[in-house]
Amino acid sequence: MAYNKRDMSLFNASSCHGNGVFTSPVEWRSIESHIVCFFFFLIKSEMSSMNRKIIHTLAESISKQVDHFSKTEVECLIREFNLLLGEPVSTGRTVSGLDKERFRSILHNNFGLTDDMIMDLVFRTFDKDNDSFVSVKEWIEGLSIFLRGTLEEKIKYCFQVYDLNGDHYISREEMFHMLKNSLIRQPTEEDPDEGIKDLVEITLKRMDHDHDGRLSFADFEKAVKDENLLLEAFGTCLPDIMSADAFELRVFQEPAEL
């Protein structure tokens, strides 16, 4: 049914407050605006309630599978993941995770890591299913070792980071590439590669207990347990204590928005 101008003027004139005073078109638009805002508030509140339920259920599940974090801390880490991802975790999404570029930015901004090659290797270590995204579960599993892992867990983690081709050994070539990438070159050095090769040989002499010219996990584990400083021998892949404490203080103690 179409309305003409006269019909609309009658409609505006018939709009009134509860006390019988008719509203003007301007007043009516103001009332409409308040009604719309009220409904948006209700929708947002309902969505927040749904998000809280999703986070609670997810935290319940993950906290049973991950060491070192309480259920409340897992909830905080899920909220932090949502903030970093830019959208809530949803079971209906095909992919819900941090890509390599965003993950590298997190490592740099929150934990002070600077070596691009090592950060990419840390990403690979977190990304257990190799789908090129770190999911919320992989994020929490990785952080449990990254932040609070035992020495044994960190030894396994670092070895996995340094095993570039995944053959369960750290070869001379892999050591060379990682050390070349992480060491600061001096402009006066005529052949810096020779210095790195010498360092590789010194490292092998110190850590290669079975003398086969490469490091097995057993070699790496024994060397690190004998001297803990060798844990990150081929590049920084763990946060320092100050960065880790600052992250935990912010994420676990500050109230987080959903």
GROMACS .gro file of C-alpha atoms in nm:
model
  258
    1MET     CA    1   0.000   0.000   0.000
    2ALA     CA    2   0.138   0.342  -0.100
    3TYR     CA    3   0.113   0.647   0.125
    4ASN     CA    4   0.082   1.004   0.001
    5LYS     CA    5   0.221   1.312   0.175
    6ARG     CA    6  -0.109   1.374   0.354
    7ASP     CA    7  -0.108   1.022   0.501
    8MET     CA    8   0.249   1.067   0.628
    9SER     CA    9   0.168   1.402   0.788
   10LEU     CA   10  -0.127   1.239   0.969
   11PHE     CA   11   0.104   0.956   1.084
   12ASN     CA   12   0.355   1.207   1.226
   13ALA     CA   13   0.080   1.406   1.390
   14SER     CA   14  -0.063   1.095   1.556
   15SER     CA   15   0.270   1.005   1.717
   16CYS     CA   16   0.251   1.105   2.080
   17HIS     CA   17   0.404   1.050   2.422
   18GLY     CA   18   0.219   0.867   2.695
   19ASN     CA   19   0.089   1.198   2.828
   20GLY     CA   20  -0.096   1.272   2.503
   21VAL     CA   21   0.150   1.534   2.377
   22PHE     CA   22   0.214   1.482   2.005
   23THR     CA   23   0.576   1.447   1.890
   24SER     CA   24   0.731   1.631   1.603
   25PRO     CA   25   0.914   1.442   1.322
   26VAL     CA   26   1.246   1.544   1.484
   27GLU     CA   27   1.139   1.403   1.820
   28TRP     CA   28   1.019   1.082   1.656
   29ARG     CA   29   1.356   1.032   1.483
   30SER     CA   30   1.526   1.075   1.822
   31ILE     CA   31   1.299   0.809   1.974
   32GLU     CA   32   1.373   0.575   1.682
   33SER     CA   33   1.746   0.629   1.732
   34HIS     CA   34   1.723   0.539   2.102
   35ILE     CA   35   1.522   0.226   2.020
   36VAL     CA   36   1.782   0.113   1.764
   37CYS     CA   37   2.066   0.175   2.012
   38PHE     CA   38   1.880  -0.025   2.277
   39PHE     CA   39   1.838  -0.324   2.044
   40PHE     CA   40   2.207  -0.308   1.943
   41PHE     CA   41   2.295  -0.314   2.314
   42LEU     CA   42   2.079  -0.623   2.366
   43ILE     CA   43   2.237  -0.798   2.066
   44LYS     CA   44   2.590  -0.712   2.182
   45SER     CA   45   2.513  -0.835   2.534
   46GLU     CA   46   2.376  -1.161   2.394
   47MET     CA   47   2.686  -1.208   2.173
   48SER     CA   48   2.916  -1.137   2.468
   49SER     CA   49   2.730  -1.397   2.670
   50MET     CA   50   2.769  -1.649   2.385
   51ASN     CA   51   3.141  -1.569   2.357
   52ARG     CA   52   3.186  -1.624   2.730
   53LYS     CA   53   3.019  -1.964   2.701
   54ILE     CA   54   3.236  -2.060   2.401
   55ILE     CA   55   3.554  -1.951   2.581
   56HIS     CA   56   3.451  -2.132   2.900
   57THR     CA   57   3.379  -2.457   2.711
   58LEU     CA   58   3.700  -2.433   2.506
   59ALA     CA   59   3.910  -2.359   2.815
   60GLU     CA   60   3.756  -2.656   2.992
   61SER     CA   61   3.866  -2.885   2.709
   62ILE     CA   62   4.215  -2.741   2.648
   63SER     CA   63   4.309  -2.717   3.017
   64LYS     CA   64   4.269  -3.096   3.044
   65GLN     CA   65   4.524  -3.147   2.765
   66VAL     CA   66   4.788  -2.882   2.847
   67ASP     CA   67   5.029  -2.868   3.138
   68HIS     CA   68   5.142  -2.561   3.337
   69PHE     CA   69   4.827  -2.346   3.293
   70SER     CA   70   4.515  -2.340   3.509
   71LYS     CA   71   4.169  -2.328   3.349
   72THR     CA   72   4.141  -1.957   3.434
   73GLU     CA   73   4.478  -1.888   3.272
   74VAL     CA   74   4.371  -2.083   2.962
   75GLU     CA   75   4.061  -1.859   2.940
   76CYS     CA   76   4.288  -1.552   2.956
   77LEU     CA   77   4.508  -1.694   2.679
   78ILE     CA   78   4.202  -1.761   2.461
   79ARG     CA   79   4.092  -1.399   2.506
   80GLU     CA   80   4.443  -1.278   2.419
   81PHE     CA   81   4.438  -1.501   2.111
   82ASN     CA   82   4.106  -1.344   2.007
   83LEU     CA   83   4.253  -0.995   2.044
   84LEU     CA   84   4.561  -1.088   1.840
   85LEU     CA   85   4.351  -1.262   1.577
   86GLY     CA   86   4.108  -0.972   1.560
   87GLU     CA   87   3.794  -1.186   1.585
   88PRO     CA   88   3.641  -1.441   1.825
   89VAL     CA   89   3.731  -1.808   1.800
   90SER     CA   90   3.447  -1.987   1.625
   91THR     CA   91   3.400  -2.358   1.577
   92GLY     CA   92   3.225  -2.283   1.247
   93ARG     CA   93   3.530  -2.131   1.078
   94THR     CA   94   3.735  -2.342   0.836
   95VAL     CA   95   4.057  -2.172   0.948
   96SER     CA   96   4.093  -1.986   1.274
   97GLY     CA   97   4.453  -1.910   1.351
   98LEU     CA   98   4.755  -1.683   1.343
   99ASP     CA   99   4.946  -1.677   1.016
  100LYS     CA  100   5.326  -1.662   1.003
  101GLU     CA  101   5.346  -1.284   0.959
  102ARG     CA  102   5.119  -1.207   1.254
  103PHE     CA  103   5.287  -1.471   1.469
  104ARG     CA  104   5.630  -1.327   1.391
  105SER     CA  105   5.505  -0.983   1.495
  106ILE     CA  106   5.384  -1.128   1.829
  107LEU     CA  107   5.722  -1.290   1.895
  108HIS     CA  108   5.901  -0.964   1.822
  109ASN     CA  109   5.668  -0.724   2.004
  110ASN     CA  110   5.595  -0.935   2.311
  111PHE     CA  111   5.908  -1.144   2.357
  112GLY     CA  112   6.187  -0.949   2.189
  113LEU     CA  113   6.282  -1.211   1.929
  114THR     CA  114   6.454  -1.052   1.630
  115ASP     CA  115   6.593  -1.328   1.407
  116ASP     CA  116   6.347  -1.383   1.119
  117MET     CA  117   6.478  -1.732   1.044
  118ILE     CA  118   6.445  -1.844   1.406
  119MET     CA  119   6.099  -1.686   1.438
  120ASP     CA  120   5.983  -1.881   1.132
  121LEU     CA  121   6.121  -2.199   1.290
  122VAL     CA  122   5.936  -2.123   1.615
  123PHE     CA  123   5.617  -2.076   1.410
  124ARG     CA  124   5.674  -2.417   1.249
  125THR     CA  125   5.723  -2.574   1.593
  126PHE     CA  126   5.399  -2.423   1.727
  127ASP     CA  127   5.210  -2.521   1.408
  128LYS     CA  128   5.191  -2.893   1.485
  129ASP     CA  129   4.944  -2.984   1.211
  130ASN     CA  130   5.142  -2.793   0.944
  131ASP     CA  131   4.841  -2.605   0.807
  132SER     CA  132   5.029  -2.271   0.804
  133PHE     CA  133   4.821  -2.133   1.092
  134VAL     CA  134   4.867  -2.151   1.469
  135SER     CA  135   4.528  -2.244   1.614
  136VAL     CA  136   4.414  -2.144   1.961
  137LYS     CA  137   4.497  -2.492   2.094
  138GLU     CA  138   4.844  -2.487   1.931
  139TRP     CA  139   4.897  -2.135   2.071
  140ILE     CA  140   4.828  -2.249   2.428
  141GLU     CA  141   5.021  -2.576   2.393
  142GLY     CA  142   5.321  -2.388   2.255
  143LEU     CA  143   5.309  -2.117   2.522
  144SER     CA  144   5.294  -2.376   2.799
  145ILE     CA  145   5.652  -2.477   2.707
  146PHE     CA  146   5.762  -2.137   2.574
  147LEU     CA  147   5.675  -1.967   2.904
  148ARG     CA  148   5.672  -2.236   3.172
  149GLY     CA  149   5.827  -2.552   3.032
  150THR     CA  150   6.061  -2.772   3.233
  151LEU     CA  151   6.424  -2.801   3.122
  152GLU     CA  152   6.343  -3.136   2.956
  153GLU     CA  153   6.049  -2.982   2.765
  154LYS     CA  154   6.258  -2.685   2.654
  155ILE     CA  155   6.539  -2.915   2.536
  156LYS     CA  156   6.290  -3.101   2.313
  157TYR     CA  157   6.142  -2.773   2.191
  158CYS     CA  158   6.480  -2.614   2.105
  159PHE     CA  159   6.602  -2.927   1.930
  160GLN     CA  160   6.286  -2.930   1.719
  161VAL     CA  161   6.340  -2.563   1.629
  162TYR     CA  162   6.703  -2.625   1.527
  163ASP     CA  163   6.632  -2.942   1.328
  164LEU     CA  164   6.572  -2.752   1.004
  165ASN     CA  165   6.480  -3.042   0.777
  166GLY     CA  166   6.306  -3.257   1.039
  167ASP     CA  167   6.541  -3.557   1.008
  168HIS     CA  168   6.600  -3.569   1.388
  169TYR     CA  169   6.957  -3.445   1.359
  170ILE     CA  170   7.126  -3.104   1.361
  171SER     CA  171   7.385  -3.124   1.084
  172ARG     CA  172   7.697  -2.915   1.022
  173GLU     CA  173   7.514  -2.735   0.742
  174GLU     CA  174   7.217  -2.651   0.965
  175MET     CA  175   7.446  -2.521   1.239
  176PHE     CA  176   7.628  -2.307   0.983
  177HIS     CA  177   7.307  -2.155   0.844
  178MET     CA  178   7.165  -2.075   1.189
  179LEU     CA  179   7.489  -1.930   1.326
  180LYS     CA  180   7.554  -1.731   1.008
  181ASN     CA  181   7.203  -1.587   1.031
  182SER     CA  182   7.219  -1.500   1.402
  183LEU     CA  183   7.576  -1.372   1.450
  184ILE     CA  184   7.660  -1.005   1.393
  185ARG     CA  185   7.922  -0.969   1.125
  186GLN     CA  186   8.211  -0.731   1.174
  187PRO     CA  187   8.279  -0.508   0.869
  188THR     CA  188   8.653  -0.568   0.904
  189GLU     CA  189   8.622  -0.946   0.863
  190GLU     CA  190   8.767  -1.060   0.529
  191ASP     CA  191   8.592  -1.400   0.527
  192PRO     CA  192   8.328  -1.423   0.801
  193ASP     CA  193   8.217  -1.766   0.678
  194GLU     CA  194   8.550  -1.914   0.786
  195GLY     CA  195   8.495  -1.787   1.140
  196ILE     CA  196   8.149  -1.944   1.146
  197LYS     CA  197   8.288  -2.275   1.017
  198ASP     CA  198   8.543  -2.270   1.300
  199LEU     CA  199   8.262  -2.203   1.549
  200VAL     CA  200   8.066  -2.499   1.411
  201GLU     CA  201   8.366  -2.727   1.464
  202ILE     CA  202   8.415  -2.599   1.819
  203THR     CA  203   8.044  -2.658   1.890
  204LEU     CA  204   8.058  -3.012   1.751
  205LYS     CA  205   8.364  -3.090   1.960
  206ARG     CA  206   8.171  -2.973   2.267
  207MET     CA  207   7.833  -3.134   2.195
  208ASP     CA  208   7.882  -3.429   1.956
  209HIS     CA  209   7.932  -3.705   2.212
  210ASP     CA  210   7.913  -3.999   1.969
  211HIS     CA  211   8.152  -3.824   1.721
  212ASP     CA  212   7.943  -3.883   1.408
  213GLY     CA  213   7.970  -3.522   1.282
  214ARG     CA  214   7.613  -3.422   1.370
  215LEU     CA  215   7.397  -3.374   1.678
  216SER     CA  216   7.133  -3.629   1.769
  217PHE     CA  217   6.872  -3.546   2.032
  218ALA     CA  218   7.073  -3.753   2.282
  219ASP     CA  219   7.386  -3.545   2.206
  220PHE     CA  220   7.195  -3.219   2.243
  221GLU     CA  221   7.019  -3.327   2.563
  222LYS     CA  222   7.339  -3.440   2.734
  223ALA     CA  223   7.529  -3.126   2.635
  224VAL     CA  224   7.253  -2.895   2.763
  225LYS     CA  225   7.213  -3.083   3.090
  226ASP     CA  226   7.589  -3.056   3.141
  227GLU     CA  227   7.583  -2.685   3.053
  228ASN     CA  228   7.241  -2.511   3.046
  229LEU     CA  229   7.377  -2.214   2.851
  230LEU     CA  230   7.395  -2.441   2.542
  231LEU     CA  231   7.013  -2.465   2.532
  232GLU     CA  232   6.992  -2.180   2.279
  233ALA     CA  233   7.332  -2.242   2.119
  234PHE     CA  234   7.209  -2.182   1.763
  235GLY     CA  235   6.982  -1.881   1.813
  236THR     CA  236   6.740  -1.727   2.062
  237CYS     CA  237   6.409  -1.915   2.042
  238LEU     CA  238   6.280  -1.862   2.398
  239PRO     CA  239   6.176  -1.541   2.575
  240ASP     CA  240   6.396  -1.387   2.841
  241ILE     CA  241   6.260  -1.385   3.197
  242MET     CA  242   6.158  -1.017   3.190
  243SER     CA  243   5.960  -1.052   2.865
  244ALA     CA  244   5.787  -1.369   2.983
  245ASP     CA  245   5.694  -1.213   3.320
  246ALA     CA  246   5.564  -0.895   3.153
  247PHE     CA  247   5.346  -1.099   2.915
  248GLU     CA  248   5.201  -1.308   3.198
  249LEU     CA  249   5.141  -1.003   3.416
  250ARG     CA  250   4.946  -0.832   3.138
  251VAL     CA  251   4.747  -1.131   3.012
  252PHE     CA  252   4.670  -1.305   3.341
  253GLN     CA  253   4.608  -1.006   3.568
  254GLU     CA  254   4.450  -0.736   3.351
  255PRO     CA  255   4.076  -0.767   3.283
  256ALA     CA  256   4.027  -0.856   2.919
  257GLU     CA  257   3.752  -0.741   2.687
  258LEU     CA  258   3.567  -1.010   2.494
   0.00000   0.00000   0.00000
